Coordinates of C-alpha atoms in Angstrom, one line a residue:
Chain W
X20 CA -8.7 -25.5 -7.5
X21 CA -5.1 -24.6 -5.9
X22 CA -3.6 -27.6 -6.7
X23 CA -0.8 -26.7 -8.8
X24 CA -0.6 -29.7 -11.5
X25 CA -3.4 -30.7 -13.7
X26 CA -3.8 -34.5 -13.4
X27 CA -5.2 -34.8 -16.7
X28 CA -2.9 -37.5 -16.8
X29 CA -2.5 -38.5 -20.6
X30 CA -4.6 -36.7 -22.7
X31 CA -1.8 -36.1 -24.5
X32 CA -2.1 -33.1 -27.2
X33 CA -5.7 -32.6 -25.8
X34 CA -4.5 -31.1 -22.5
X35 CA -2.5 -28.4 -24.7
X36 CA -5.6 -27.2 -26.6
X37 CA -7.2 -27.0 -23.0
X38 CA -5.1 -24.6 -21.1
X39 CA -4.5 -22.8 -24.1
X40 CA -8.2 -22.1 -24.1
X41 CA -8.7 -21.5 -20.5
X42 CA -8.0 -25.4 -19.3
X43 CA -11.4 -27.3 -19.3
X44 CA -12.1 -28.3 -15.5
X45 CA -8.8 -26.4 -14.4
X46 CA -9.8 -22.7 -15.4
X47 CA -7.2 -20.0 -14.4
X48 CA -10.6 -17.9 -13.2
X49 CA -12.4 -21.1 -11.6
X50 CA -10.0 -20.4 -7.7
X51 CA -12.2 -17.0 -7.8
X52 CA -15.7 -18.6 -8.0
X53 CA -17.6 -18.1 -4.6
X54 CA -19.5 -20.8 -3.2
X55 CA -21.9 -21.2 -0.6
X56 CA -21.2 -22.5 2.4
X57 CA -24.0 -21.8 4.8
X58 CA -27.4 -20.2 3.7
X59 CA -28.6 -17.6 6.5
X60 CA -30.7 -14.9 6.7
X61 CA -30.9 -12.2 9.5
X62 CA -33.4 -9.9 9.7
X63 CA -34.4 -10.4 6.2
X64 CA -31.0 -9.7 5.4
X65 CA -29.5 -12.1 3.2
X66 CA -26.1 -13.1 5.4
X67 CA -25.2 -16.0 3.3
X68 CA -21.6 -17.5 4.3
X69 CA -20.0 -17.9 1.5
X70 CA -16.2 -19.0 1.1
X71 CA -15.2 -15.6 1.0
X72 CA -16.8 -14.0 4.6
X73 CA -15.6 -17.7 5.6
X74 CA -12.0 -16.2 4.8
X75 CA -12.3 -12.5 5.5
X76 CA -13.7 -14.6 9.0
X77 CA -10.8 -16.5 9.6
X78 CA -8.5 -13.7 8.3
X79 CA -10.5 -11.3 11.6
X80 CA -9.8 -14.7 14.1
X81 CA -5.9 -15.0 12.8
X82 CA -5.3 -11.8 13.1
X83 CA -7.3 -11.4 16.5
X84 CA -5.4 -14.9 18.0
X85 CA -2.2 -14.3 16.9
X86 CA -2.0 -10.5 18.9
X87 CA -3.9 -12.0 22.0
X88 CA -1.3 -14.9 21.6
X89 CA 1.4 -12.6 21.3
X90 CA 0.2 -10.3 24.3
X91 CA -0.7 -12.7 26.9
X92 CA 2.8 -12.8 28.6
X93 CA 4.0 -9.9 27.6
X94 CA 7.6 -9.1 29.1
X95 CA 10.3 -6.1 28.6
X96 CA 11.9 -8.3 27.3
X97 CA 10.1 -9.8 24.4
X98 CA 9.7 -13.4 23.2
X99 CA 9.2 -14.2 19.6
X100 CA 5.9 -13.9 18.9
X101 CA 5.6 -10.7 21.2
X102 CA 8.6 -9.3 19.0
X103 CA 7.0 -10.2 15.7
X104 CA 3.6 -8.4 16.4
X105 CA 5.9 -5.2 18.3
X106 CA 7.7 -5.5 14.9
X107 CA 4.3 -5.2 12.6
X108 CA 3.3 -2.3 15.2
X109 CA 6.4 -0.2 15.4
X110 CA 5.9 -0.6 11.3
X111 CA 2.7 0.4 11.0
X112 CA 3.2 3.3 13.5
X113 CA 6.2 4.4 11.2
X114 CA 4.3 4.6 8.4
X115 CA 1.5 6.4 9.6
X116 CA 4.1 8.8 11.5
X117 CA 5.4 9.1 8.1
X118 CA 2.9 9.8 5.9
X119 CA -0.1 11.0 8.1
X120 CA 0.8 12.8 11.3
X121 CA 3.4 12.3 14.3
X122 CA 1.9 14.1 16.6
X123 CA -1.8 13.3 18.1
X124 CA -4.0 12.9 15.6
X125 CA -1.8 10.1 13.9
X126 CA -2.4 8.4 17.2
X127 CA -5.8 8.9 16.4
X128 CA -5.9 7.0 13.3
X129 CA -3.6 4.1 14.1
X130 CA -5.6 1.3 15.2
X131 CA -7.9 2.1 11.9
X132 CA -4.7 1.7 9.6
X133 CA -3.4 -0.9 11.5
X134 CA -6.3 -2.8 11.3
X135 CA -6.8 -2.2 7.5
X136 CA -3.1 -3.0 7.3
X137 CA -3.2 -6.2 9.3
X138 CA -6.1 -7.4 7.2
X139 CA -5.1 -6.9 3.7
X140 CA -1.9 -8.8 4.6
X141 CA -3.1 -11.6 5.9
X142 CA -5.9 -11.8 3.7
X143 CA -3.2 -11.4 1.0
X144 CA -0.9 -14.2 2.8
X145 CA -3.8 -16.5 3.3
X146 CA -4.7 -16.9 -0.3
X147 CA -0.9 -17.3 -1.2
X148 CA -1.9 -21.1 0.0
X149 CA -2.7 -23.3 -2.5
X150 CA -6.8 -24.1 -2.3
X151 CA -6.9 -21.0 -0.3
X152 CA -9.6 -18.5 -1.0
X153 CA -8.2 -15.0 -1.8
X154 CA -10.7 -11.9 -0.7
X155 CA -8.7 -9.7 -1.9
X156 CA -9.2 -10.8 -5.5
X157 CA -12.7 -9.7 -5.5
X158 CA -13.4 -6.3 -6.5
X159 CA -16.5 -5.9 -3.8
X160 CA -14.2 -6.5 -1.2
X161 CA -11.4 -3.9 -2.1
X162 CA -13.9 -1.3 -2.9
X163 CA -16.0 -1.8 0.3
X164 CA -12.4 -0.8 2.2
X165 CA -11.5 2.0 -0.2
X166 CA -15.0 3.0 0.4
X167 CA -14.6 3.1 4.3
X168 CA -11.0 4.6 3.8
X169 CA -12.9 7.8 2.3
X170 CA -15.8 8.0 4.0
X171 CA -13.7 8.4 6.9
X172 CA -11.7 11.0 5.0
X173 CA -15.0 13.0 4.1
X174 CA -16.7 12.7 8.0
X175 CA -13.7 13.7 9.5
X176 CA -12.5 16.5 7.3
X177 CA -15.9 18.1 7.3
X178 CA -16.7 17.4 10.9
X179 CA -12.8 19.0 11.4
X180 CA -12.8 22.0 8.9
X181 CA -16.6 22.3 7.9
X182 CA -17.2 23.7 5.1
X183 CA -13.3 25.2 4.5
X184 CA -12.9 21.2 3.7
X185 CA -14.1 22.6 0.4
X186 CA -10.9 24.5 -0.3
X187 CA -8.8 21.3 -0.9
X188 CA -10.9 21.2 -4.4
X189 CA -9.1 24.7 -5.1
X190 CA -5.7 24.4 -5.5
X191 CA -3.9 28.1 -4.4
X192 CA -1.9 30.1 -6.4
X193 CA -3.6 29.9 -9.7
X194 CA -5.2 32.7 -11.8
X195 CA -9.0 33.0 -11.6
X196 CA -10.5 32.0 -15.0
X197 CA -8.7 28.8 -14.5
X198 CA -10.8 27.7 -11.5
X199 CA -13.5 26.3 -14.0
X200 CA -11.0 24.3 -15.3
X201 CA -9.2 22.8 -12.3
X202 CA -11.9 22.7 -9.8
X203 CA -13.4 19.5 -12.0
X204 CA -10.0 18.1 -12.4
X205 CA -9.3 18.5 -8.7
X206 CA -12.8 17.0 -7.9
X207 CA -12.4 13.7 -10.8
X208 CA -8.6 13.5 -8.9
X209 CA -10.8 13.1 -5.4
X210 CA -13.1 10.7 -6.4
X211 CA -10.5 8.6 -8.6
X212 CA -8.6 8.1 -5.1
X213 CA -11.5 5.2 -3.7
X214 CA -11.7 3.9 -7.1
X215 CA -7.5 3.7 -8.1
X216 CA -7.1 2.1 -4.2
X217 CA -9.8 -0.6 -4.3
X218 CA -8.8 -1.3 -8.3
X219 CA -5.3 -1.8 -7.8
X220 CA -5.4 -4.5 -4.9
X221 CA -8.1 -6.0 -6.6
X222 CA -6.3 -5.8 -10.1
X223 CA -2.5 -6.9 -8.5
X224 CA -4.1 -10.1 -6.7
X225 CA -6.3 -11.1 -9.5
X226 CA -3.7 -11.1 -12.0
X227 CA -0.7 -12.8 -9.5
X228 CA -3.0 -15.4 -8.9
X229 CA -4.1 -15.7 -12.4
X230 CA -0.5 -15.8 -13.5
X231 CA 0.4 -18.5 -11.0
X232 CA -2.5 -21.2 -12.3
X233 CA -1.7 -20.6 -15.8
X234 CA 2.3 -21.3 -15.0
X235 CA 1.6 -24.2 -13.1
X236 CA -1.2 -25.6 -15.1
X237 CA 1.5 -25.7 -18.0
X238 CA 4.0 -28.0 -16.0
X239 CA 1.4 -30.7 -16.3
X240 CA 0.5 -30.4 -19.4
X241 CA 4.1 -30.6 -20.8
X242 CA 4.2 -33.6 -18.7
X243 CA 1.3 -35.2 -20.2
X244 CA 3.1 -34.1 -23.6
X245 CA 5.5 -37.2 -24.7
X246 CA 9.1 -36.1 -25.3
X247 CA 8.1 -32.4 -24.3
X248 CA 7.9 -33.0 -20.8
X249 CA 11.6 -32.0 -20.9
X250 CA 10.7 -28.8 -21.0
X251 CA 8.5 -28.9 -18.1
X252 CA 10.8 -27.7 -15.2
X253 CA 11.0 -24.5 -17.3
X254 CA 7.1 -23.4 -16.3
X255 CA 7.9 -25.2 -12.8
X256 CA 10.7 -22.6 -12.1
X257 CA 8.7 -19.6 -13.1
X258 CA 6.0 -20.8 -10.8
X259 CA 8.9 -21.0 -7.7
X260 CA 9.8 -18.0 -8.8
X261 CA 6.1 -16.5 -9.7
X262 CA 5.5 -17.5 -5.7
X263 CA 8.4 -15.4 -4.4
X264 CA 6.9 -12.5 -6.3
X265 CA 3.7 -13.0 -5.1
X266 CA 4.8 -13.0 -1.7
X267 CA 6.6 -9.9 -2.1
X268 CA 3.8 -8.3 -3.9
X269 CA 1.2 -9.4 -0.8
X270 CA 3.3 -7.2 1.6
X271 CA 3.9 -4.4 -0.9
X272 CA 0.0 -4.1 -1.7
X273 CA -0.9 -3.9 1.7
X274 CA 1.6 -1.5 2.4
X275 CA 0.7 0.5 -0.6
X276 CA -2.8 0.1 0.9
X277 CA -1.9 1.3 4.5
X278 CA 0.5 4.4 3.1
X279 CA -2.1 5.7 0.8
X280 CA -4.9 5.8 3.9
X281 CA -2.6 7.6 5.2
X282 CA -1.9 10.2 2.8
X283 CA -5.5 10.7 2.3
X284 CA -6.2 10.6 5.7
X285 CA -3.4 13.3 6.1
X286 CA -5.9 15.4 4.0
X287 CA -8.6 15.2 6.3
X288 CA -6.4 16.0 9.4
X289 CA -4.2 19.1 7.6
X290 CA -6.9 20.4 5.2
X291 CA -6.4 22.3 2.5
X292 CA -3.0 24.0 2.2
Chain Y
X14 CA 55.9 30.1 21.0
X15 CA 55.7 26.4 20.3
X16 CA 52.9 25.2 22.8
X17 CA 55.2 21.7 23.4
X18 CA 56.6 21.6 27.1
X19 CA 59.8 19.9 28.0
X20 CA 58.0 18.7 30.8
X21 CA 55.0 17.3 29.5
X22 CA 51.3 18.6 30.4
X23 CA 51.5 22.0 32.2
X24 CA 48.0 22.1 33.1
X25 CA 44.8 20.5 32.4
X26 CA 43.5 22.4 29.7
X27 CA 46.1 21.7 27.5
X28 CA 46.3 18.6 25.7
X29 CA 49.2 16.8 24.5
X30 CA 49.8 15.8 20.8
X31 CA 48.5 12.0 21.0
X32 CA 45.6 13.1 23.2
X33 CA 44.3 15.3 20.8
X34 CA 44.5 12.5 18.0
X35 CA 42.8 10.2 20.1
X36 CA 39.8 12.5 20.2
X37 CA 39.8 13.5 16.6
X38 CA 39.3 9.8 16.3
X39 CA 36.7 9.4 19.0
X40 CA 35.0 12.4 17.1
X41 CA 35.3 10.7 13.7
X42 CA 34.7 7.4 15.0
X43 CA 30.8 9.1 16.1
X44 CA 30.4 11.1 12.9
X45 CA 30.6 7.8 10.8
X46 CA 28.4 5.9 13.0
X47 CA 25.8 9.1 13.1
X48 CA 26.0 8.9 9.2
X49 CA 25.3 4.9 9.2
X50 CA 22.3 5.9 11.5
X51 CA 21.3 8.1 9.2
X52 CA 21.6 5.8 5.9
X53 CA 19.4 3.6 8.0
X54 CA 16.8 5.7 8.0
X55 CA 16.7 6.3 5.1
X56 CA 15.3 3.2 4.1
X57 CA 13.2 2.3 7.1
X58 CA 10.8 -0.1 6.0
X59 CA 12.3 -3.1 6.5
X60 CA 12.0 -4.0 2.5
X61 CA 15.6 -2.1 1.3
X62 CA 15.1 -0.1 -1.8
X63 CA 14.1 -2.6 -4.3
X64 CA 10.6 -3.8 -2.6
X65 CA 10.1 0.2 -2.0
X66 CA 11.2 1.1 -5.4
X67 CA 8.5 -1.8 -6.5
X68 CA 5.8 -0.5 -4.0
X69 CA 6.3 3.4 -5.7
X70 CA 5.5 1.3 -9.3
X71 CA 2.4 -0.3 -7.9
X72 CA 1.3 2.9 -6.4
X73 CA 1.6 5.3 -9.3
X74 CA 0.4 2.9 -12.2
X75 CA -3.4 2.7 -10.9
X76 CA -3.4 6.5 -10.4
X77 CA -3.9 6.9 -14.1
X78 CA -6.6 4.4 -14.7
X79 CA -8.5 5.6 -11.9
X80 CA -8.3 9.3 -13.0
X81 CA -9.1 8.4 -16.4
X82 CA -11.8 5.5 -15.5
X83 CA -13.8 8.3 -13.2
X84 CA -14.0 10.8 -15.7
X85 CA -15.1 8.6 -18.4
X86 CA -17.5 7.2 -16.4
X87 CA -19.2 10.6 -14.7
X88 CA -19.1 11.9 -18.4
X89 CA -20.8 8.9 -20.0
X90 CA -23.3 8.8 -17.0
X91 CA -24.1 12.9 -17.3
X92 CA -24.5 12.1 -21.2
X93 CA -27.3 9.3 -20.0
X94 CA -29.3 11.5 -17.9
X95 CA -28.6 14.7 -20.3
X96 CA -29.0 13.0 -23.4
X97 CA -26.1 14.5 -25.1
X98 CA -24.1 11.7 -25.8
X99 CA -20.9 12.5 -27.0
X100 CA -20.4 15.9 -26.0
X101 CA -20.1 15.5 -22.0
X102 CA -18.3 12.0 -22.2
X103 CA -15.3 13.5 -24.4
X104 CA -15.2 16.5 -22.1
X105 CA -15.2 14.5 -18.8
X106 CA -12.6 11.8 -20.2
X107 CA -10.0 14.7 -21.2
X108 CA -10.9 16.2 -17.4
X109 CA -10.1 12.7 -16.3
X110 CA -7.2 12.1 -17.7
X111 CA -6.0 15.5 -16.2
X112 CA -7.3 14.4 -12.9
X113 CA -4.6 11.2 -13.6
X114 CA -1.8 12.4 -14.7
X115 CA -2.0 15.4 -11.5
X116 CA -2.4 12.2 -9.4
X117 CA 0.8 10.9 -10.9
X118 CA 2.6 14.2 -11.2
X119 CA 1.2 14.4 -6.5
X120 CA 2.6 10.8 -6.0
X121 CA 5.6 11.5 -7.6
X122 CA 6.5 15.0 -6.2
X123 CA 5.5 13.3 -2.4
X124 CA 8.1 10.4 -3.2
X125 CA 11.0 12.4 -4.1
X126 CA 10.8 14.9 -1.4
X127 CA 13.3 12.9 1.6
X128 CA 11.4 10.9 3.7
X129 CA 11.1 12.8 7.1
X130 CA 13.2 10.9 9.6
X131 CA 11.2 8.9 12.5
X132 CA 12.6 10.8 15.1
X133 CA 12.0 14.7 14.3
X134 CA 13.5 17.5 15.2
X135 CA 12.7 21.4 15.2
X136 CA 14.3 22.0 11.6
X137 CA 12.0 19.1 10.3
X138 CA 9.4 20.3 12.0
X139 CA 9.8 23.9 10.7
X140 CA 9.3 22.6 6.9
X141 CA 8.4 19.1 6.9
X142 CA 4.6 20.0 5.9
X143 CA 4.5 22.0 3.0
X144 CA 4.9 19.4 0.2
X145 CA 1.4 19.7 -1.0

């Protein structure tokens, strides 16, 4: 799994029919399996370690290291990793000034976006290396944060508004007799927010990574193809270039992740209007 | 009535010809700077326009799906416990895809109202809220 040429060595026109049909012992799907690491059981509780809390794990201790790291000697004057983790800061803090609140109650919300931000992009990063595990390519995962996202959007928008929470499931300024029409659109539009968030995190890193076996898996089997192997740089530069997009897109879905808390979180703090 | 003295500056207030152009530059000189400020802001997260252009795509594409995947799904499971099948799953699917294209139609409206610039001021302030 990860590594990005198939060794099949020469199997000739056989290696063709393979990938073509999902690539024998080199399946585009087979980087996603989850494996167990370490049975364990707590409380009756089955707390298996599987590759994928090994990662989320590791992606919690990166994260955790890498800000103690950079905040040990911290100076006015900062060094490089002290400016690198002020840079991912002064970012986050713009987008939730931006898109949630700039006064105190964006404050308020920033280490929980931050954090969210911080993991899906390292989680994101992480699986970017090759044999590396990605979390976010599960759906369990994404949905678990979506799900946290709106809980926290439903305790703190009733516990702030009570009941006039309500109201942001009746949109003003329309006639009556169309309330029984838009009230279930409004409320399908609500609960379509937890479900479009974790799907399209999910969705983006399952098909970039997806994308990325298949390309590479191709460069060895035109290799193992006799006077076809010509063509093999052509899949080896769409994977170079695949890899670029995937970094790009490992930012822009945690951003997308972080700016969409914030929005709905900005629902929560502003109610209805 | 011409304002030019043979002898120069008469007093302080009065500026002579090069003096003036000097700070009609100075001003200008600040004005462009203010407006390269500006343009900065305008694209403040650190990706320039194409990664954010790219990040608007992403955003908007699942909105659909997810309107249209909840209201298929609420109807088909109301149709299960109701048993009426068809009836409340071809209701809930056209509410759904309602529910995604007004998702769409939100995101859209939010990202082409000007991005309120990090540092405000009162006339942000005064109507920065009311896109929603």
């Amino acid at each position: 799994m990860g590594t990005t040429t198939n060794n099949r060595g020469l199997a000739g026109q056989a290696g063709v029919d393979d990938v073509a049909s999902g690539g024998g012992g080199h399946s585009p799907i087979e980087q996603f399996a989850l494996q167990t690491l370490m049975p364990l059981k707590v409380f009756g509780i089955d707390a298996t370690i599987t590759n994928s809390s090994a990662f989320m794990m590791g992606t919690v201790g990166l994260i955790c290291a890498f800000l103690y790291m950079a905040s040990k000697n911290a100076n006015v004057v900062p060094g490089r990793l002290q400016s690198t983790a002020e840079m991912i800061y002064e970012f986050v803090a713009g987008t939730v000034r931006d898109n949630l609140d700039d006064g105190h109650e964006g404050k308020k919300f920033l280490p929980f976006v931050f954090s969210l931000f911080a993991f899906v992009l390292v989680a994101n990063f992480l699986g970017m290396i090759p044999g590396f595990f990605t979390v976010t390519s599960h759906i369990v995962v994404t949905a678990a944060l979506a799900l946290l996202v709106i809980s926290t959007v439903l305790l703190y928008g009733f516990a702030k508004h009570g009941f006039g929470f309500l109201k942001l499931f009746v949109p003003s300024g329309v006639p009556v007799w169309l309330m029984p029409l838009l009230i279930p659109i409004e409320v399908i539009s609500f609960i379509s927010r937890p479900v479009s968030l974790s799907v399209r995190l999910f969705a983006n890193m399952l098909a970039g990574h997806i994308a990325l076996k298949i390309f590479a898996g191709f460069v060895g089997t035109l290799l193992a193809a006799g006077a076809w192997s010509v063509l093999s740089p052509l899949p080896l530069a769409l994977t170079t270039a695949l890899t670029a997009l995937e970094l790009l897109v490992a930012f822009l879905q945690a951003y997308v992740f972080a700016v969409l808390t914030c929005v709905y979180l900005s629902d929560a703090v502003h109610g209805a209007h | 009535m011409s304002t030019d003295d043979p002898n120069g500056r008469r007093s302080a207030d009065t500026l002579s010809a090069e003096q003036r152009e000097a700070l009609a530059k100075r001003a200008a000189d600040i004005g462009a700077k203010i407006e390269t400020a500006k343009t900065r802001h305008a694209t403040p997260h650190g990706n320039g326009r194409q990664g954010d252009a790219m990040a608007r795509g992403l955003k908007i594409s699942a909105e659909l799906i997810g309107g249209v995947v909840v209201g298929g799904g609420m109807g088909w499971l109301l149709d299960k416990w109701l048993g009426t099948f068809p009836l409340l799953f071809i209701v809930f699917f056209l509410l759904g895809s309602a529910a995604g294209m007004l998702n769409i139609i939100r995101q859209a409206k939010r990202e082409t109202t000007p991005p309120a610039p990090s540092v405000t001021d009162d006339a942000d302030r005064d109507n920065g809220d009311d896109d929603k």
